[in-house]
Coordinates of N, CA and C in Angstrom, one line a residue:
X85 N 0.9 -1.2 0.0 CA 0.0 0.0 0.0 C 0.9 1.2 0.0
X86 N 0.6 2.5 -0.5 CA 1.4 3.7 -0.8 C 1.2 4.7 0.0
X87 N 0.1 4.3 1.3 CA -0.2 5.3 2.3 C -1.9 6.1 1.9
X88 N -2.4 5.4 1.0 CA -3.7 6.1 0.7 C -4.5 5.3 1.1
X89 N -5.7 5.3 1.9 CA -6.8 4.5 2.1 C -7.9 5.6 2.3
X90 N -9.4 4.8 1.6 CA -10.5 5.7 1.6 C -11.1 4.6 2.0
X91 N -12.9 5.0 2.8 CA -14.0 4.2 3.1 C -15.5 5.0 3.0
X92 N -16.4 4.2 3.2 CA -17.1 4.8 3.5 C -18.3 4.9 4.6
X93 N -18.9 5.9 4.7 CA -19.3 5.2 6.4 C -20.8 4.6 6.5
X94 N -21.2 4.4 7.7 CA -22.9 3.8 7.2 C -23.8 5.3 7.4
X95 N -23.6 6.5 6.8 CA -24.2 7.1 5.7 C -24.2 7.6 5.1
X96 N -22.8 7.0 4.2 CA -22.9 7.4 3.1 C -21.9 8.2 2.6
X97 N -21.1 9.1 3.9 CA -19.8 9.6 4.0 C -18.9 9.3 2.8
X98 N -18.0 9.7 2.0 CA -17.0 8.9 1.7 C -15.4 9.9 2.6
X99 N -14.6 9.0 3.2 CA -13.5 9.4 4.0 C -12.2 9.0 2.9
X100 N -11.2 10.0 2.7 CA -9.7 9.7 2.5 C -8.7 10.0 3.6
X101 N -7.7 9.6 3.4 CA -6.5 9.4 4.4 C -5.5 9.1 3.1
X102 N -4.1 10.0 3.3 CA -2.7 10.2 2.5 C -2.0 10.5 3.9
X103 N -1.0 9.5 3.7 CA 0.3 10.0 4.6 C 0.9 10.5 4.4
X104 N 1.7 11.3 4.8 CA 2.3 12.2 4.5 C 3.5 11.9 4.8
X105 N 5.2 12.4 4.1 CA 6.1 12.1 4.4 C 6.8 12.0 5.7
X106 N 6.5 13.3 6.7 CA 6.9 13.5 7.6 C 5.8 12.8 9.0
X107 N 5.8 11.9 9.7 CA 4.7 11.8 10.8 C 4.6 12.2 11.6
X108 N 5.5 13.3 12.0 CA 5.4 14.4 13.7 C 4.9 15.6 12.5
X109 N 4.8 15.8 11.6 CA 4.1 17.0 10.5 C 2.4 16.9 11.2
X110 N 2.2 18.5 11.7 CA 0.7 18.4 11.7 C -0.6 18.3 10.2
X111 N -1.5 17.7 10.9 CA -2.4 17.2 10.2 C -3.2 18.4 9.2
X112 N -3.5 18.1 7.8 CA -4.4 19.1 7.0 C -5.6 18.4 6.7
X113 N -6.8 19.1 7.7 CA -7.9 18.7 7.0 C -8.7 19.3 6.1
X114 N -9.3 18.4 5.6 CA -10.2 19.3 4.1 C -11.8 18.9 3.9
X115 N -13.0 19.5 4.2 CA -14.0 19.4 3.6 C -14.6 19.7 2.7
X116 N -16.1 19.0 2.2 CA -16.7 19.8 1.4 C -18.1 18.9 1.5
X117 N -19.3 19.3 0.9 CA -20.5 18.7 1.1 C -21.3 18.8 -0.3
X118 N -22.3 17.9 -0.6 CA -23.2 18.2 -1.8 C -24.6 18.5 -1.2
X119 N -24.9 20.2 -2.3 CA -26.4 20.1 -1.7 C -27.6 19.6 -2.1
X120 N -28.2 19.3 -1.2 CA -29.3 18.8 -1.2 C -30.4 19.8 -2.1
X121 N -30.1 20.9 -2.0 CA -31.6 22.0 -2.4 C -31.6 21.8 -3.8
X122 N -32.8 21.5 -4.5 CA -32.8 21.8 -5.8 C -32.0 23.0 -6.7
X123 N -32.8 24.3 -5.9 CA -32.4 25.9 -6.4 C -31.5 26.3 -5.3
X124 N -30.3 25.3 -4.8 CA -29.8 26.3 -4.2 C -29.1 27.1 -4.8
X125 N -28.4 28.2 -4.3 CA -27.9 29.8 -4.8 C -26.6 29.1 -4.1
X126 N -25.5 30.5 -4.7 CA -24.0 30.3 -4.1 C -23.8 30.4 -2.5
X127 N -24.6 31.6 -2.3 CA -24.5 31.5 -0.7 C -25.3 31.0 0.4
X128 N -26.2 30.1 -0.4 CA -26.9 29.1 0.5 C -26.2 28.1 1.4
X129 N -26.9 27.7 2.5 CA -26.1 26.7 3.6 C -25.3 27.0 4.4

C-alpha cells in the first residue's frame, strides 16, 4: 500500500487518508458537502 486509504461510512460519507512524508508534520484537513436544495444559490447553507 502507498499510504492512501479511503471508506465509507454507514451514511454514506466517503473518507480519505494520505500520509504524509513527515509523521510528527501536523495534520491538513479538508472538507466539502453536496447540496441537497434543488435551487440552491452560491450562498446558501
Amino acid at each position: 500500500m502507498d499510504g492512501r486509504c479511503w471508506w465509507v461510512d454507514c451514511l454514506g460519507n466517503v473518507h480519505g487518508r494520505v500520509e504524509g512524508r513527515n509523521a510528527s508534520a501536523e495534520a491538513l484537513l479538508l472538507g466539502s458537502h453536496l447540496d441537497t436544495v434543488v435551487e440552491a444559490r452560491i450562498f446558501d447553507g
